[in-house]
Coordinates of C-alpha atoms and ligand atoms in Angstrom, one line a residue:
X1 CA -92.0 12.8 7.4
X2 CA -90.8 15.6 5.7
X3 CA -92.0 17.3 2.4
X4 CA -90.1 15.8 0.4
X5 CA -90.7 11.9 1.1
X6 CA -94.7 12.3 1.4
X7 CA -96.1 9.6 -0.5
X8 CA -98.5 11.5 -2.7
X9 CA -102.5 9.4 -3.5
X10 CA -104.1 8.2 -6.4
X11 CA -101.4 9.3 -9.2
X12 CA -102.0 8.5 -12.1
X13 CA -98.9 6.5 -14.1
X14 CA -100.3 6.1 -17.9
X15 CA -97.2 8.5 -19.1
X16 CA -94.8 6.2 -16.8
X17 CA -95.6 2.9 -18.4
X18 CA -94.7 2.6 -22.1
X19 CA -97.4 0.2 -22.6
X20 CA -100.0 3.6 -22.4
X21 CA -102.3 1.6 -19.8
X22 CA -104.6 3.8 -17.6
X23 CA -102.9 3.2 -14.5
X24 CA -103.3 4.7 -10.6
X25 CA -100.4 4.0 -8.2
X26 CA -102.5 4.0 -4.8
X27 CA -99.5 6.1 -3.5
X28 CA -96.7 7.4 -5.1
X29 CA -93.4 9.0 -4.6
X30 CA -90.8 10.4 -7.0
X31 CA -87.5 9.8 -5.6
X32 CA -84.2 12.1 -6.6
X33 CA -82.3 11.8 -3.8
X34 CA -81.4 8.4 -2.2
X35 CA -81.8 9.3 1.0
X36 CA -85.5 9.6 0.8
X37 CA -85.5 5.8 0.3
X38 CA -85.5 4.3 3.7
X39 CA -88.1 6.5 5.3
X40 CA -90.4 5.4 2.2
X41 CA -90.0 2.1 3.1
X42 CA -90.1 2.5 5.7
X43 CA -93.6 4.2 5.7
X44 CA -94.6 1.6 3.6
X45 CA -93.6 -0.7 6.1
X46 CA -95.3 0.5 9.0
X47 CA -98.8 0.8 7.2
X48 CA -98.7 -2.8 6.3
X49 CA -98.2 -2.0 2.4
X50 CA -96.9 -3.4 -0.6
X51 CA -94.0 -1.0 -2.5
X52 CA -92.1 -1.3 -5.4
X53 CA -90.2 0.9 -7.4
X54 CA -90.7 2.4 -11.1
X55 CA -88.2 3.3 -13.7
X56 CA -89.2 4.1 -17.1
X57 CA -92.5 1.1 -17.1
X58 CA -90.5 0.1 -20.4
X59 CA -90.4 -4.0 -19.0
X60 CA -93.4 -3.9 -16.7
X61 CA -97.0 -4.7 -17.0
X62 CA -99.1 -2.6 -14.4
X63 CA -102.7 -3.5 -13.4
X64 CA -105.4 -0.5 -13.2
X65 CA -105.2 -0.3 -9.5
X66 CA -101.8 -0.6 -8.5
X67 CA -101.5 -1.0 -4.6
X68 CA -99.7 0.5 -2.1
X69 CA -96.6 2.3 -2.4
X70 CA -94.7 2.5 -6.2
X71 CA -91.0 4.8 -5.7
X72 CA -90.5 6.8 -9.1
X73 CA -86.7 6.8 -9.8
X74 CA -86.1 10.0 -10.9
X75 CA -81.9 10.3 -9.7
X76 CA -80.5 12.0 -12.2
X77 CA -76.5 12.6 -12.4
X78 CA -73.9 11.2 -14.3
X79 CA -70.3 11.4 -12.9
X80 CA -66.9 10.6 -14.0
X81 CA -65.1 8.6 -11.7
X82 CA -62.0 8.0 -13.4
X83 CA -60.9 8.7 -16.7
X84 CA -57.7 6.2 -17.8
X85 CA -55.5 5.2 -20.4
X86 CA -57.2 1.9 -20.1
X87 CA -61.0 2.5 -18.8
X88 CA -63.4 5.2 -18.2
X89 CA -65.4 4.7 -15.2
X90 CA -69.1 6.5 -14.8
X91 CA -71.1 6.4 -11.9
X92 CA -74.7 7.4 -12.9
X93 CA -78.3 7.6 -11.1
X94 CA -80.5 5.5 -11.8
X95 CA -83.3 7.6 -13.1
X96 CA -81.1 8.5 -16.4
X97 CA -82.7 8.0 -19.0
X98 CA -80.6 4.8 -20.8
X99 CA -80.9 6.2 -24.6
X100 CA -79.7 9.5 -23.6
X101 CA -76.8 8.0 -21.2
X102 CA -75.5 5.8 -24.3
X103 CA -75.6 9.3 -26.4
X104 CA -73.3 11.0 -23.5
X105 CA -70.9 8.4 -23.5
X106 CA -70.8 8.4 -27.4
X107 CA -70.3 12.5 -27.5
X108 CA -68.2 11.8 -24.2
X109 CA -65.8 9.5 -26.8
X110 CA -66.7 6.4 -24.6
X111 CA -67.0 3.6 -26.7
X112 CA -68.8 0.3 -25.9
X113 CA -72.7 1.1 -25.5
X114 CA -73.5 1.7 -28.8
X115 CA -75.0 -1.4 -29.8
X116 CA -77.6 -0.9 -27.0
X117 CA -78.9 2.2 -28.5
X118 CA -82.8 3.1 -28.1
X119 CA -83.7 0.5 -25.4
X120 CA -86.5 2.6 -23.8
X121 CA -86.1 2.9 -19.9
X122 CA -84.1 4.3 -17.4
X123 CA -79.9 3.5 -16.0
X124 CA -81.2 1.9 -13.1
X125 CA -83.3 -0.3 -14.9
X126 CA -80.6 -1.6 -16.8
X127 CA -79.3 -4.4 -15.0
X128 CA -82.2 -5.9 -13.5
X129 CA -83.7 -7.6 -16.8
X130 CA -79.4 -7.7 -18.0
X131 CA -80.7 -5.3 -21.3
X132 CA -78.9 -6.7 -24.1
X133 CA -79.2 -6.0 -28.0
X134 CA -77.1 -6.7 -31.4
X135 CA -74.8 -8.8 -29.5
X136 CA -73.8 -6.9 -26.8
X137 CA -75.2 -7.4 -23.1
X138 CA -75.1 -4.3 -20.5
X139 CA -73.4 -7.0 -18.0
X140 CA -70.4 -6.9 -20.0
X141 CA -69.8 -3.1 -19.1
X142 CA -71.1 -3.0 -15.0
X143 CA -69.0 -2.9 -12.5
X144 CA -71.2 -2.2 -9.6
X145 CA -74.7 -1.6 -8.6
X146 CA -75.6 0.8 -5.5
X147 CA -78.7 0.1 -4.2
X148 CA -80.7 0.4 -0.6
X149 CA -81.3 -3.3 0.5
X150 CA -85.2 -3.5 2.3
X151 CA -84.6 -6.7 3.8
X152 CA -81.7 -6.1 6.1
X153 CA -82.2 -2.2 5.8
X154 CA -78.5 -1.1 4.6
X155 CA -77.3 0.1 1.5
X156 CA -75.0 -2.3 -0.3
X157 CA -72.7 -2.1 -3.4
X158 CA -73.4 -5.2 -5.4
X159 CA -70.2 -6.5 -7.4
X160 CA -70.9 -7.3 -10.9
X161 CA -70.7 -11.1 -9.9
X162 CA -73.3 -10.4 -7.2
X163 CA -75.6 -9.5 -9.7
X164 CA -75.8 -13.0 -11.2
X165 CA -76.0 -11.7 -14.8
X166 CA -77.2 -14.7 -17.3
X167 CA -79.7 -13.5 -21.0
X168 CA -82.1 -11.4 -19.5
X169 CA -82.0 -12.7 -16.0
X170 CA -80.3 -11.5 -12.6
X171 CA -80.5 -11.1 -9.0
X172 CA -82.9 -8.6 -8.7
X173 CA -85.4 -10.8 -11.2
X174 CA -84.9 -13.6 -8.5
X175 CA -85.3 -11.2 -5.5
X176 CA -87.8 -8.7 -7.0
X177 CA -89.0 -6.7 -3.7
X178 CA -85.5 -6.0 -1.9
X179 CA -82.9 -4.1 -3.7
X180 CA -83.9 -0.2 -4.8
X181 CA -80.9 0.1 -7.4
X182 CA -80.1 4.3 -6.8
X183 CA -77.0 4.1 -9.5
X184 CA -74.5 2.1 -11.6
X185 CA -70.9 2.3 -12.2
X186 CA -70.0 1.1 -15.4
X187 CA -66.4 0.5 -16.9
X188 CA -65.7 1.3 -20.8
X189 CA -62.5 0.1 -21.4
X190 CA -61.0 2.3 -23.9
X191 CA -59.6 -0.8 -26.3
X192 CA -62.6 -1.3 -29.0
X193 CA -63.4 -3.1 -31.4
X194 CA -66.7 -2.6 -33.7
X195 CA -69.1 -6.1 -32.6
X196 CA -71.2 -6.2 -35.4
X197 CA -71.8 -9.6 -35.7
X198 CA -75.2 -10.1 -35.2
X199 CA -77.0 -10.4 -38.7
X200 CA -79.0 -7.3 -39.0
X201 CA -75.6 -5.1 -38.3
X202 CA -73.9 -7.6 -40.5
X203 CA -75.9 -7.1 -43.4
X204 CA -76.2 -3.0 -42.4
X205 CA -72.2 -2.9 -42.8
X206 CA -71.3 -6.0 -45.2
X207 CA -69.8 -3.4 -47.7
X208 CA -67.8 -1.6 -45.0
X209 CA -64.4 -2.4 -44.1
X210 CA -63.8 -3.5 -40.9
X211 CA -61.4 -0.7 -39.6
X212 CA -63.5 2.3 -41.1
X213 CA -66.6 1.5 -38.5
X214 CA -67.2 3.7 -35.4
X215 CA -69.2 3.5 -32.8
X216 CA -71.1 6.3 -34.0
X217 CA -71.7 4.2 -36.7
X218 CA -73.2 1.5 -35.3
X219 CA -75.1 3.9 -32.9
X220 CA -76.8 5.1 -36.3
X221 CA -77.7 1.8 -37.2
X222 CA -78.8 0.6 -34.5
X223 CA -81.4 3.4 -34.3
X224 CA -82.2 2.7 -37.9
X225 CA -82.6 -1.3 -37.3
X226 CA -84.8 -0.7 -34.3
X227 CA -87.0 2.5 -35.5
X228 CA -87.9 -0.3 -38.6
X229 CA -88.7 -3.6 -36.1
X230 CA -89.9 -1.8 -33.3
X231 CA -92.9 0.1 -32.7
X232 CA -92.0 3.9 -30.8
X233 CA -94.1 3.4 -27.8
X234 CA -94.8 6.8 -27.5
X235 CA -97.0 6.0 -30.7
X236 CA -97.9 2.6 -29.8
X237 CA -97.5 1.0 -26.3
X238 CA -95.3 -1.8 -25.9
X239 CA -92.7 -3.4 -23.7
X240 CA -90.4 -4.5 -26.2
X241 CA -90.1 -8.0 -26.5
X242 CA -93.1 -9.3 -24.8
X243 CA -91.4 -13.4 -24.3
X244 CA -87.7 -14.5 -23.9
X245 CA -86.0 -16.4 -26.5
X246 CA -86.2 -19.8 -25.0
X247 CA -83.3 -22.0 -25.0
X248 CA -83.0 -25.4 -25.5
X249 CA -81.1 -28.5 -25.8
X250 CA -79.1 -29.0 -28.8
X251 CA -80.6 -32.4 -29.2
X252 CA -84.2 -31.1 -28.6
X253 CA -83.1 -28.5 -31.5
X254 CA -82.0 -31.3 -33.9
X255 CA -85.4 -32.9 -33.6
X256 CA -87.3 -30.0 -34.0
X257 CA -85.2 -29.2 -37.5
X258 CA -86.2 -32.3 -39.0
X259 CA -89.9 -31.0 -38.8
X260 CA -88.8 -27.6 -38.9
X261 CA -85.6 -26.7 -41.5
X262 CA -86.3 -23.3 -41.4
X263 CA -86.0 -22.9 -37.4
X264 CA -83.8 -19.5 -36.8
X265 CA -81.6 -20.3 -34.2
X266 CA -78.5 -19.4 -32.1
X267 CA -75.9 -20.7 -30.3
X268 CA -75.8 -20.6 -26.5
X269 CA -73.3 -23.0 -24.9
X270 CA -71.7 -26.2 -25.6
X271 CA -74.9 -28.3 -25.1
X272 CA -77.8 -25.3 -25.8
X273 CA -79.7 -23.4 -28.2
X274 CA -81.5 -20.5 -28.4
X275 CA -84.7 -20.2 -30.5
X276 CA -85.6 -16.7 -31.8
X277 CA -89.6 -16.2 -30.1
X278 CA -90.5 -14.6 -33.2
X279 CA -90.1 -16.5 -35.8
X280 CA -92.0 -19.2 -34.0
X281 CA -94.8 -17.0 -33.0
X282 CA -94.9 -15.3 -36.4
X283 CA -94.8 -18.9 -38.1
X284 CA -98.0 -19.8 -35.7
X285 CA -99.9 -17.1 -37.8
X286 CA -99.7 -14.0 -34.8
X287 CA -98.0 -11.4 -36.9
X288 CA -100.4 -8.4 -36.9
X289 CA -102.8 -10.3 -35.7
X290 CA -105.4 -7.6 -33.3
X291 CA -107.4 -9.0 -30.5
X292 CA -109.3 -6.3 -29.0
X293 CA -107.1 -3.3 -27.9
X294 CA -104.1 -5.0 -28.3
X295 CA -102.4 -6.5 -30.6
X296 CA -99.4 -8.4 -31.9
X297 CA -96.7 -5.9 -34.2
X298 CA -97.0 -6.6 -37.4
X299 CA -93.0 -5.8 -38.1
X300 CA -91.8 -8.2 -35.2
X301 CA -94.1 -10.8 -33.9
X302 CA -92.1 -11.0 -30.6
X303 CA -93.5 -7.7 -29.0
X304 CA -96.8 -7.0 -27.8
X305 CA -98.8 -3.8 -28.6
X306 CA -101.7 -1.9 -27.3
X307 CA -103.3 1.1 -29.1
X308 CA -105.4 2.7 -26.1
X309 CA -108.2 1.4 -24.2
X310 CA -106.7 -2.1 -23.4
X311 CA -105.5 -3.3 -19.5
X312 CA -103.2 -5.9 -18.5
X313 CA -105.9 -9.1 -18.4
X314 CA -106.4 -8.2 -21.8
X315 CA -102.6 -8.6 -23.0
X316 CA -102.0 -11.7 -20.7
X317 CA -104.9 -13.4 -22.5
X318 CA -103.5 -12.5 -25.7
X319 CA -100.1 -14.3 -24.7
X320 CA -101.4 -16.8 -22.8
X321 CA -102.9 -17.9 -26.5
X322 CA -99.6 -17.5 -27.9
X323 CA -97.8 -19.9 -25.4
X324 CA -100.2 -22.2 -25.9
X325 CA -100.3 -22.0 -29.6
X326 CA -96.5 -22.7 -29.4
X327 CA -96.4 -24.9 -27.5
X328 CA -98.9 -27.2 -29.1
X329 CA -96.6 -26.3 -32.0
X330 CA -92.9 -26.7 -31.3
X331 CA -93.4 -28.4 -28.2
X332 CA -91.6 -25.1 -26.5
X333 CA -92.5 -22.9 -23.5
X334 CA -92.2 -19.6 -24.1
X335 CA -91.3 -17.5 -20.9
X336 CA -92.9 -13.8 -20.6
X337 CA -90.0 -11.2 -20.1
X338 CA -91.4 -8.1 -18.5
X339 CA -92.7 -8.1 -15.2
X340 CA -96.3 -8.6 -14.2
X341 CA -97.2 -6.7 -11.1
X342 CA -100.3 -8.3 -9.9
X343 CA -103.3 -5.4 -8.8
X344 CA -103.8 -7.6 -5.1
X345 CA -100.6 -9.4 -4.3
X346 CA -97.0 -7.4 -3.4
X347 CA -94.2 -7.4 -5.3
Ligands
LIG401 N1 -88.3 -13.3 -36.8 C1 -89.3 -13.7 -37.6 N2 -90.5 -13.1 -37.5 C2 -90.7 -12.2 -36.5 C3 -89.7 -11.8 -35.7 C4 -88.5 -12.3 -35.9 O1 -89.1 -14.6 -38.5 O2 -91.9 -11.7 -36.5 C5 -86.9 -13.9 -37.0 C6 -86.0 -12.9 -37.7 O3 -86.1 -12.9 -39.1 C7 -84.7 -13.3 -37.2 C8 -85.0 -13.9 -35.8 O4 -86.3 -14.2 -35.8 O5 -84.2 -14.3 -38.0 C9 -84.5 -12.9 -34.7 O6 -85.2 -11.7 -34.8 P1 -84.6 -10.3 -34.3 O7 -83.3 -10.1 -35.0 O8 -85.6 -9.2 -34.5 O9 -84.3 -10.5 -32.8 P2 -85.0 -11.2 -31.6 O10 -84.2 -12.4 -31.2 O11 -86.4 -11.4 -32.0 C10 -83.7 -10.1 -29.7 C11 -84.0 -9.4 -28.4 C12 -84.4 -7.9 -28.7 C13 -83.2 -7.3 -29.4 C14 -82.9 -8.0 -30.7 C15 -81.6 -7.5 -31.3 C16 -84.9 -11.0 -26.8 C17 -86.1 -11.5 -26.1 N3 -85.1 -10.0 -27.7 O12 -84.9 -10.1 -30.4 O13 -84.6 -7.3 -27.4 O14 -83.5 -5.9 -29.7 O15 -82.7 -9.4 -30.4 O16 -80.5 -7.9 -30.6 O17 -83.8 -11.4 -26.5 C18 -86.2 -6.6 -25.8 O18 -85.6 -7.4 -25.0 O19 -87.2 -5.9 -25.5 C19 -85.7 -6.5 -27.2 C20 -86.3 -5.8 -28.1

């Protein structure tokens, strides 16, 4: 094995997981070049290991010890593909850094990102939790995913419909050990239209006409919404919103606002709701609420928080009390989003 794909020992990954645990990847390998991929697995492989990869660690909860073999996505390019009277299409590696790719596209006159401003993590990341903020889903804007497939040991190009985008879901959440995503291409169609429906942009621009907003615009305040709500996790770790908004039946719904009338809740389909995690954990009495080294935020009562010195057993208790709070409650399950990587088992 070459220089270049030598696994390297012990290394240590508390700056590569936003949540600031102190965290050793048993072996580790930044990856820029794809081509580096299928010997790594192939190393990993062979000695019998468990391997996963890494972005950012802005939607993954790491144990001290994490075993065997953990790729660092570091592919870093972004190229133009086409540029249309109808559509720009980018082609970008999946170790760029997501804020900093939405900027590009902004300075780039590409319009349709901009709601998704300041989601911490990486390009490649993107798709496999379906990032979506202030309305606007990344789904919406991929046309393809390139990744290296470990199971049958080819890369593929998977279509957007391959991907099985639904809220916060997709393939690679139901198949979590075999694709290595290496880049995305994404289509921004060059017809826009401002989306600033959701209620915090609503209120941000309800004195605005319609046909004076830009993207920049909304790119402004969408950094502004999230610096208030959010915590920076290079000040305070956290993995963004720590549960799912769970989404119920509209019937289920109706019962629960006779007890409840205050219930904030959303539209999903013909026949479902979604419940907004946050309210119902802040109503449970969480907000702010510190347990040990970590913590519930006390602006936004859906995201989790650690302020040095915690692990992952530690957080997991503290939401395992939350689910169970709400559910004795509302009567409602509330899924964890990020990924729990277990210190024993494989990915
Ligand atoms: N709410 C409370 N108390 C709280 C938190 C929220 O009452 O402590 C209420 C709010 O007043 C509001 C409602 O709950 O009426 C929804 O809150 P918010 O607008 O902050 O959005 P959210 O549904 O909690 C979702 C995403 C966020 C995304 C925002 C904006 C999920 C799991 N979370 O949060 O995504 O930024 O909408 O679109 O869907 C992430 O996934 O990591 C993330 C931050």
């Amino acid at each position: 094995m070459n220089s270049d794909c030598k696994p390297l020992a012990n290394y240590p990954l508390r700056e590569r997981n936003t949540l600031g645990f102190e965290v050793v990847a048993e072996w580790a390998l930044p990856i820029t070049q794809a081509e580096q991929i299928p010997p790594a697995i192939r190393w990993a492989k062979n000695a019998g290991l468990p391997y996963r990869t890494l972005g950012g660690g802005s939607n993954v909860v790491l144990p001290a010890q994490l075993p065997g073999l953990t790729l660092l996505m570091d592919i870093d390019f972004i190229e133009v593909l086409e540029n249309q009277a109808a559509k720009t299409r980018l082609r970008v590696g999946a170790g760029v850094n997501w804020h900093d790719f939405v900027r590009w596209t902004l300075d780039q006159n590409c319009r349709g990102l901009e709601n998704l401003a300041l989601i911490p993590g990486t390009v490649g990341a993107a798709p496999i939790q379906n990032i979506g903020a202030y309305g606007v889903e990344v789904k919406e804007y991929i046309d393809t995913v390139e990744a290296f497939d470990c199971q049958t040991n080819q890369w593929v190009s998977l279509s957007n419909k391959d991907c099985r985008f639904t809220y916060r879901h997709s393939v690679f959440k139901d198949e979590p050990n075999r694709f290595v995503i290496t880049a995305v291409i994404f289509d921004l169609p060059k017809v826009w239209q401002p989306r600033i429906s959701y209620a915090d942009l609503a209120n941000h621009f309800a004195n605005r006409s319609i046909d004076a907003i830009t993207a920049s615009a909304i790119f402004d305040a969408v950094c502004a919404i999230r610096t208030q709500k959010l915590p920076d996790p290079k000040v305070i770790g956290n993995v963004g919103s720590f549960f799912q908004n769970p989404v119920i039946s509209n019937q289920q719904l109706q019962s629960l606002k006779r007890q409840f009338p205050q219930i904030v809740s959303y539209p999903e389909s013909a026949t479902h709701s979604k419940l907004a995690a946050g309210w119902l954990i802040d109503q449970c009495g969480f907000k702010g609420v510190q347990m040990g080294n970590v913590g519930v935020h006390d602006k936004q009562a859906l995201v989790l928080t650690h302020r040095g010195g915690g692990n992952a057993s530690e957080l997991l208790k503290l939401a395992e009390q939350i689910q169970r709070k709400v559910k004795e409650t509302f009567g409602v399950e509330l899924v964890i989003e990020p990924i729990i990587i277990n210190g024993s088992a494989s990915l």
